[in-house]
PDB file of C-alpha atoms and ligand atoms in Angstrom:
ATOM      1  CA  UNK A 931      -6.477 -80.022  50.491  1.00  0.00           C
ATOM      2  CA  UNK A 932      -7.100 -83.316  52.227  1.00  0.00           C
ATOM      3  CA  UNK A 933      -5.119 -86.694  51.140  1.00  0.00           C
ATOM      4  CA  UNK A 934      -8.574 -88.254  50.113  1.00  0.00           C
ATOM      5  CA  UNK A 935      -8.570 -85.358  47.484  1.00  0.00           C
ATOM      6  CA  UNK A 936      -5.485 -86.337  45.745  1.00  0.00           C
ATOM      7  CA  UNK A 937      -5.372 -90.069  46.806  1.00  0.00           C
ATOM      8  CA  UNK A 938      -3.565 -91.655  43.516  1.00  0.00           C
ATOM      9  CA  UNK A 939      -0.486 -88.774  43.936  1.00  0.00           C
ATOM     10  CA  UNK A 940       0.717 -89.971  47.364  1.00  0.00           C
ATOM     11  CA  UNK A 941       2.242 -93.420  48.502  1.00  0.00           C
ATOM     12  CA  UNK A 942       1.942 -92.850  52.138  1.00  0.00           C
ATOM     13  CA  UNK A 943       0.739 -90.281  54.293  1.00  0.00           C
ATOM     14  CA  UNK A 944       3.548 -90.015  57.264  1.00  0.00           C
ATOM     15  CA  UNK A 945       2.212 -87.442  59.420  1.00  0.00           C
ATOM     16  CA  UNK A 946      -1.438 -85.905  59.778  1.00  0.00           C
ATOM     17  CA  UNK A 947      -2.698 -82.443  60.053  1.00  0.00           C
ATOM     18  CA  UNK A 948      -3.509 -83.561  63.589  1.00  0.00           C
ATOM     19  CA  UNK A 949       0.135 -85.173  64.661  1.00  0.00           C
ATOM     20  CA  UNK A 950       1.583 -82.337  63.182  1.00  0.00           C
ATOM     21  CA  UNK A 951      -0.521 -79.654  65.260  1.00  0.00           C
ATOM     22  CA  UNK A 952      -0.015 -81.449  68.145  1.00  0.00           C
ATOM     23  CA  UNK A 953       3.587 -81.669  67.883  1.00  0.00           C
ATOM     24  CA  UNK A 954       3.909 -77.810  67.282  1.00  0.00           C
ATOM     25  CA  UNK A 955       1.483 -77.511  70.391  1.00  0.00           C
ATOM     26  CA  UNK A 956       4.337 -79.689  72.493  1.00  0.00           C
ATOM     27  CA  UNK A 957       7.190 -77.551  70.751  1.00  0.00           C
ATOM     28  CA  UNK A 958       5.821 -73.917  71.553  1.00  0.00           C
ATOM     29  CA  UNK A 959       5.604 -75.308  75.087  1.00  0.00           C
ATOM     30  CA  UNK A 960       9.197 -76.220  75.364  1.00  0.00           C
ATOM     31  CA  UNK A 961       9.991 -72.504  73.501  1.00  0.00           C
ATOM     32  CA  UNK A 962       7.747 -70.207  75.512  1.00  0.00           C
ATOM     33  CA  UNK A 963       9.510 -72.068  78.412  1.00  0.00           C
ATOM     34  CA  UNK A 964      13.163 -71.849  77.379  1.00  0.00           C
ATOM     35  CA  UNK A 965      12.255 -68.125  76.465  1.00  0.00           C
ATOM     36  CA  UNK A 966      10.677 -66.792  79.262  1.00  0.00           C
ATOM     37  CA  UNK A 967      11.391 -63.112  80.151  1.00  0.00           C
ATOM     38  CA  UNK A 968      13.329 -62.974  76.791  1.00  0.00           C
ATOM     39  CA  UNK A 969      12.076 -61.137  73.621  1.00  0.00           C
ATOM     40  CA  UNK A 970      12.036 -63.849  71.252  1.00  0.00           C
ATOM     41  CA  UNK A 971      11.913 -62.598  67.124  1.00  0.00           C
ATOM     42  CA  UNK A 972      10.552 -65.974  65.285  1.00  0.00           C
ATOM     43  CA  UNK A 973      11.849 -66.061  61.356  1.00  0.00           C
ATOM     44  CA  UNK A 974      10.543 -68.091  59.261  1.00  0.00           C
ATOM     45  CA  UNK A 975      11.757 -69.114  56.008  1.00  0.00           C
ATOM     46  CA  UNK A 976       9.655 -68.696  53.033  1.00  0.00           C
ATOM     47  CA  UNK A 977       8.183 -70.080  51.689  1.00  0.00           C
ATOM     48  CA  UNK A 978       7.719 -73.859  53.034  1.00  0.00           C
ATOM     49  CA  UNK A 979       7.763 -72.250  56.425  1.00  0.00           C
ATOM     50  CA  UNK A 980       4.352 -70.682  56.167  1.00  0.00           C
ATOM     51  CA  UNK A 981       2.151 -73.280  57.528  1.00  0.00           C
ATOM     52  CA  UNK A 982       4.796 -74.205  60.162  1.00  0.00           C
ATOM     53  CA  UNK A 983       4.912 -70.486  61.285  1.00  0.00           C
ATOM     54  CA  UNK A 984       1.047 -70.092  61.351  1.00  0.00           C
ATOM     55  CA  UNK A 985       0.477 -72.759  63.648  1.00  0.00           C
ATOM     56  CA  UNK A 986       3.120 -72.608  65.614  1.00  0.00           C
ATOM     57  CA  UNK A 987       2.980 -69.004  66.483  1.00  0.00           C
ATOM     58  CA  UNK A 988      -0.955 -69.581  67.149  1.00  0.00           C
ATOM     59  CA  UNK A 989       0.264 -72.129  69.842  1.00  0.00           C
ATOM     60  CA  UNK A 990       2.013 -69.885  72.048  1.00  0.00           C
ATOM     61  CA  UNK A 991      -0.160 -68.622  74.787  1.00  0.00           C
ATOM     62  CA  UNK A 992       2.326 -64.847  74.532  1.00  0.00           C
ATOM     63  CA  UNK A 993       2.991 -62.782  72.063  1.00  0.00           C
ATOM     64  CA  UNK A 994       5.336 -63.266  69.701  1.00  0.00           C
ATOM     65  CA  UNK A 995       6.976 -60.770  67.077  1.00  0.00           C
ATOM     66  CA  UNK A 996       7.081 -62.536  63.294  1.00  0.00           C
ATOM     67  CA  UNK A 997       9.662 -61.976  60.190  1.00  0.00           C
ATOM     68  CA  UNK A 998      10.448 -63.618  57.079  1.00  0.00           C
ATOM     69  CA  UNK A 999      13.251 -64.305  54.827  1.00  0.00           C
ATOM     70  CA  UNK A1000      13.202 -65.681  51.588  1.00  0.00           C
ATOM     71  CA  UNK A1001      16.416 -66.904  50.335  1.00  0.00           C
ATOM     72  CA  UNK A1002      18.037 -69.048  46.987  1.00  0.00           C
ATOM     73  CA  UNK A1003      20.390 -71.885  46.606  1.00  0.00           C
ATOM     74  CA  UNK A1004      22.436 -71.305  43.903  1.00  0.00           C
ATOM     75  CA  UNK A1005      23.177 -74.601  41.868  1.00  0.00           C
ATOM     76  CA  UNK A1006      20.610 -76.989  39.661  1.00  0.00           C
ATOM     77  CA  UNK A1007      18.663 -79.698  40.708  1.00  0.00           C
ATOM     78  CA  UNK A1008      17.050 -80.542  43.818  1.00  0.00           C
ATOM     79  CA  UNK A1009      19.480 -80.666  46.351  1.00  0.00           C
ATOM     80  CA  UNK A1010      20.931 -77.166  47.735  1.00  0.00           C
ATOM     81  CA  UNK A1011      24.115 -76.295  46.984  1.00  0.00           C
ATOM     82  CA  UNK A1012      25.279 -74.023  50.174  1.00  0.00           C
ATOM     83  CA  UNK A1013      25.650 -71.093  48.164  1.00  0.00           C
ATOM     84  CA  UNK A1014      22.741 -68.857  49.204  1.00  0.00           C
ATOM     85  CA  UNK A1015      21.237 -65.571  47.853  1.00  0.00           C
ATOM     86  CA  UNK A1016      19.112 -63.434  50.025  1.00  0.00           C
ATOM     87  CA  UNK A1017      15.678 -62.534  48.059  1.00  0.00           C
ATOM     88  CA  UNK A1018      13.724 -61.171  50.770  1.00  0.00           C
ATOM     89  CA  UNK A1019      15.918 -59.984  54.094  1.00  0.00           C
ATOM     90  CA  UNK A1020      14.446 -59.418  57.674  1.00  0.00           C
ATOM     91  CA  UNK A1021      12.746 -55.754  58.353  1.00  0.00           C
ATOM     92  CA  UNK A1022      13.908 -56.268  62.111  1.00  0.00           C
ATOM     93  CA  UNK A1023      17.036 -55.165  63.296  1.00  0.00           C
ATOM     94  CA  UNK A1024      18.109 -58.444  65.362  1.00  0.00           C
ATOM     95  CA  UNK A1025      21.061 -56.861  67.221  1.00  0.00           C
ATOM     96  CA  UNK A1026      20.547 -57.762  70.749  1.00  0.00           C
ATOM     97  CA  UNK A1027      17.443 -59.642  69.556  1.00  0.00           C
ATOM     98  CA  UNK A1028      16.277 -63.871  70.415  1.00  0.00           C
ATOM     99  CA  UNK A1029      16.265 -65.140  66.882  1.00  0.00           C
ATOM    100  CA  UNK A1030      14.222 -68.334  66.412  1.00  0.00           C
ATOM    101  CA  UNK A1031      14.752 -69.649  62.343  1.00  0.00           C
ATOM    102  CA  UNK A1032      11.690 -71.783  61.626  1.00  0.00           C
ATOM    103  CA  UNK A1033      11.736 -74.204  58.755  1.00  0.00           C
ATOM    104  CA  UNK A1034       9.933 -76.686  57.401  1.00  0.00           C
ATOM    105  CA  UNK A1035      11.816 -79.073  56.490  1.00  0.00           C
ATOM    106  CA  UNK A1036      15.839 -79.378  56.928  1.00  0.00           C
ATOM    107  CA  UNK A1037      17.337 -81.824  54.396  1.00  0.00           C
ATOM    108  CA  UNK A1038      21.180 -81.884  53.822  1.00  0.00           C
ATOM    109  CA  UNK A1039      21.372 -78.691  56.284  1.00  0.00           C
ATOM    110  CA  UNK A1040      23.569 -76.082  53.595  1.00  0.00           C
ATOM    111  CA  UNK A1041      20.578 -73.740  53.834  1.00  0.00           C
ATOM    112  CA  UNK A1042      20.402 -73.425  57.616  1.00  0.00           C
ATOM    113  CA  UNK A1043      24.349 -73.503  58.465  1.00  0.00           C
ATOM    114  CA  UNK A1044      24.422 -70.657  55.782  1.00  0.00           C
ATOM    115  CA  UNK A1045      21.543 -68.871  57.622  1.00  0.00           C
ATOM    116  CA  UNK A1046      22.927 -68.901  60.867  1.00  0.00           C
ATOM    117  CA  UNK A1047      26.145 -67.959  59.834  1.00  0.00           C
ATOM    118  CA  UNK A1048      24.881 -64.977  58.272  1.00  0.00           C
ATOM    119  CA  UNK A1049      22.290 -63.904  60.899  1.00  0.00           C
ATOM    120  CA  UNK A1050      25.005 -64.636  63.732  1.00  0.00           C
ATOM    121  CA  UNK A1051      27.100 -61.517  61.787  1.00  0.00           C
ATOM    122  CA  UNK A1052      24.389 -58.853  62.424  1.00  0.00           C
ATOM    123  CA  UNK A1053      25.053 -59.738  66.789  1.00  0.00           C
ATOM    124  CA  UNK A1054      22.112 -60.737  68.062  1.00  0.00           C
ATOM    125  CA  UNK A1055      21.738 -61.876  71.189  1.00  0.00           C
ATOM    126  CA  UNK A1056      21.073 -66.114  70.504  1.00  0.00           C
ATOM    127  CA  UNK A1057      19.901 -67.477  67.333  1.00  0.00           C
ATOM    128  CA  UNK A1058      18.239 -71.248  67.548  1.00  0.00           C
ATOM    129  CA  UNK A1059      16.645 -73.401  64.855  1.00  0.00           C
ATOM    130  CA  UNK A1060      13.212 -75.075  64.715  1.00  0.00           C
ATOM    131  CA  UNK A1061      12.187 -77.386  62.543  1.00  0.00           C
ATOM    132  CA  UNK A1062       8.871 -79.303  61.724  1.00  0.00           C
ATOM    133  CA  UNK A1063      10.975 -81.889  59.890  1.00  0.00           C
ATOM    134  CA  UNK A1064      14.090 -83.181  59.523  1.00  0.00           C
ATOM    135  CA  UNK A1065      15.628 -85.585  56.844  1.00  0.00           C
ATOM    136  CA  UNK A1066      18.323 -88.535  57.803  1.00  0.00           C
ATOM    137  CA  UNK A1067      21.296 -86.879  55.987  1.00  0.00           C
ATOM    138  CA  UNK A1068      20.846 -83.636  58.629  1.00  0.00           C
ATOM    139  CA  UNK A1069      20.223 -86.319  61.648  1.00  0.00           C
ATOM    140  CA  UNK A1070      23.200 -87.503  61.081  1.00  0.00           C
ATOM    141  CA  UNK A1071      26.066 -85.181  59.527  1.00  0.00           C
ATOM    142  CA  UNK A1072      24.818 -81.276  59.993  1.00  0.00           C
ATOM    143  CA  UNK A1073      27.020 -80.075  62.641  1.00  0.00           C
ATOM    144  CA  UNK A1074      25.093 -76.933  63.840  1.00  0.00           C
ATOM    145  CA  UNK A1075      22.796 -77.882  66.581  1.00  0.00           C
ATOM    146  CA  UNK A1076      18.920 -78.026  66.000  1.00  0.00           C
ATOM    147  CA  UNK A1077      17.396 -77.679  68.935  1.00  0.00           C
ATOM    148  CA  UNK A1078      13.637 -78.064  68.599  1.00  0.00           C
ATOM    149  CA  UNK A1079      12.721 -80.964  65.664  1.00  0.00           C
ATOM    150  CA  UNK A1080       9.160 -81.982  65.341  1.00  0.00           C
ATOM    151  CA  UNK A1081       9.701 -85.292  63.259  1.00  0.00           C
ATOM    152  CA  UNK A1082      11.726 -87.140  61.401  1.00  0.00           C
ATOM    153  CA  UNK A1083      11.375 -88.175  58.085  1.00  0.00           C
ATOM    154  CA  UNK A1084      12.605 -91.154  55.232  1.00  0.00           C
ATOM    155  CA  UNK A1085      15.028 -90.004  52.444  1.00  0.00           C
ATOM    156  CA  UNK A1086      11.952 -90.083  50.197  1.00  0.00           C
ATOM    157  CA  UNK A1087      10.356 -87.369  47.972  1.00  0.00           C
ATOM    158  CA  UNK A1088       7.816 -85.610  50.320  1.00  0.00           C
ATOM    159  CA  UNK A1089       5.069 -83.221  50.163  1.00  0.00           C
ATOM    160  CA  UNK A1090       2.653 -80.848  52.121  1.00  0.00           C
ATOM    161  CA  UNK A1091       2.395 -78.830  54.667  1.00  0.00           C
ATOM    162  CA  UNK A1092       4.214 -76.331  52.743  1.00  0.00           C
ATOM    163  CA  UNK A1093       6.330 -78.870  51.224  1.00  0.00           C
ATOM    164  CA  UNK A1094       6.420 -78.669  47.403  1.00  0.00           C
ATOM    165  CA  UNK A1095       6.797 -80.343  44.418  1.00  0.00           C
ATOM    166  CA  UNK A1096       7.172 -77.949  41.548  1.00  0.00           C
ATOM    167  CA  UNK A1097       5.273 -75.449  43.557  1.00  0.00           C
ATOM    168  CA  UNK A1098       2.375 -77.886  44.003  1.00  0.00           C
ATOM    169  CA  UNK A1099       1.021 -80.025  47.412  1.00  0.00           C
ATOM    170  CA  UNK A1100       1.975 -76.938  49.381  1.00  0.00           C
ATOM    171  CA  UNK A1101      -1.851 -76.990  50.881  1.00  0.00           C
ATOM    172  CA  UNK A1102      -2.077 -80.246  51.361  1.00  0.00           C
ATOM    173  CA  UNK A1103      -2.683 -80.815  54.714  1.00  0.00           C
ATOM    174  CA  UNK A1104      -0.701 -84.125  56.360  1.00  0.00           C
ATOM    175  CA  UNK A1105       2.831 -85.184  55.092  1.00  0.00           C
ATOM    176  CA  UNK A1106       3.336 -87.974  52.868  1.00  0.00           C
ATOM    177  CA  UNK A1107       5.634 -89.482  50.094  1.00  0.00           C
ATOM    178  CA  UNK A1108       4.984 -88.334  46.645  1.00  0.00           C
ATOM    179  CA  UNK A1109       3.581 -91.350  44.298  1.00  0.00           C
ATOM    180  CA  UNK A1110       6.418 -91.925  41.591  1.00  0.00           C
ATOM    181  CA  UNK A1111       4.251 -91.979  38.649  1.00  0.00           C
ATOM    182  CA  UNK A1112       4.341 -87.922  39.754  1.00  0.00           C
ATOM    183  CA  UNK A1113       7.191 -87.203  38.897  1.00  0.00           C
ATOM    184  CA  UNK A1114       9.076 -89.675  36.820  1.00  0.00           C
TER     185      UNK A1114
HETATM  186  C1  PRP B 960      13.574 -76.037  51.379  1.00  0.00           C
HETATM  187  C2  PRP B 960      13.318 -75.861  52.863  1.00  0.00           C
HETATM  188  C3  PRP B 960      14.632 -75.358  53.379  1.00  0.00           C
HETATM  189  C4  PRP B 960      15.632 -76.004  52.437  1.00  0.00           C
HETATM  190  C5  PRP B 960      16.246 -77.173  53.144  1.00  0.00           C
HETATM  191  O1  PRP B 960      13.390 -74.818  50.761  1.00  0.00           O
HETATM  192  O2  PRP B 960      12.272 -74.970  53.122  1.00  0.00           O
HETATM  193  O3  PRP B 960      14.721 -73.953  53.312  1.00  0.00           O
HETATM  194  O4  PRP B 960      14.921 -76.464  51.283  1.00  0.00           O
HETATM  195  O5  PRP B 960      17.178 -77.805  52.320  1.00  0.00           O
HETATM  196  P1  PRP B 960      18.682 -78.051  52.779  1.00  0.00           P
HETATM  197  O6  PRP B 960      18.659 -78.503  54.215  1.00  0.00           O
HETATM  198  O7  PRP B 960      19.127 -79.149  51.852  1.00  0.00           O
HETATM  199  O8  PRP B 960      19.453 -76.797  52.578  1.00  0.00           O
HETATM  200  P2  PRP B 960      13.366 -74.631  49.179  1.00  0.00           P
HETATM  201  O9  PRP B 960      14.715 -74.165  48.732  1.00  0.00           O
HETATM  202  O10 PRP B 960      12.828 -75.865  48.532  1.00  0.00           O
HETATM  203  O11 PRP B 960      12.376 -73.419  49.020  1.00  0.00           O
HETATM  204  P3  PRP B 960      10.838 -73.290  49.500  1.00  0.00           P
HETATM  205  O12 PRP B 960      10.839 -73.134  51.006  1.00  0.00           O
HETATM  206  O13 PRP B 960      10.351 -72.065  48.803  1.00  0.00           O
HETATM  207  O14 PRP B 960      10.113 -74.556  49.070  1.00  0.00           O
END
């Protein structure tokens, strides 16, 4: 789904299918280098991740072993809470193992320092966080170190490129801020 298809829901378009691409392109780069001679596991979160994962693991010019998790904030509303359920765990044993978490998007950071804590128990050998996009609350206050970011973004409600509202924009293809009327 292209912006021009759903025109009157969005009130700016912040990043395009192409900025975005070429940003992963720059990122895998910087990975395949910092991993080199390793055996790197990439785990992507569902399910915003999806897109990021796809394209990202079609930039690297090696292989590259793929798992998923799908996890739950506990708590209302839109913001997570911290508290975290596991849905869907890994099928790889990571003891020993170069963990890579990619996510989408990383907004007040509870999900991820959760995440990490958790996959740190099961001893593998490094675990590192990616990111396509990064909100100004986890700039500035998340204490665990991201260390590959693709962009950042307002404090605004956005969409696409796996980013939802209420399960929808998922497929749209750029980034961009959600048109009030939407969802007020
Ligand atoms: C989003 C995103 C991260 C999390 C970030 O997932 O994919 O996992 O929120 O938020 P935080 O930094 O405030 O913890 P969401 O729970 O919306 O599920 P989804 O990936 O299925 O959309």
């Amino acid at each position: 789904m292209d912006a021009s298809d759903i025109e009157k829901d969005l009130a700016q378009i912040h990043y395009t299918e192409e900025q975005i691409l070429g940003k992963l392109r720059e990122l895998a780069t910087r990975i395949e280098q910092d991993y080199e001679g390793k055996d790197l596991l990439i785990v992507g979160v569902l399910k915003g991740a999806v897109m990021v994962m796809a394209d990202l693991a079609r930039s690297f010019t090696r292989h590259v072993e793929m798992d998923w998790m799908a996890v739950s904030s506990y708590g209302s509303g839109t913001k997570s809470s911290g508290v975290v359920r596991i849905l869907k765990d890994l099928d790889t044993d990571i003891s020993n193992r170069h963990v890579l978490i990619v996510e989408d998007i990383i907004d007040t950071g509870l999900t991820l320092t959760w995440l990490v804590s958790n996959l740190q128990s099961r001893g593998p050998a490094s675990v590192e966080i990616c990111t396509a996009f990064r909100k100004p609350d986890a700039a500035a206050k998340m204490a665990l170190p991201v260390k590959y970011v693709g962009f950042d973004l307002p404090d605004e409600f956005v969409v696409g490129y796996g980013l939802d509202y209420a399960e929808k924009y998922r497929n749209l293809r750029c980034v961009a801020t959600l048109a009030p009327h939407v969802y007020s």
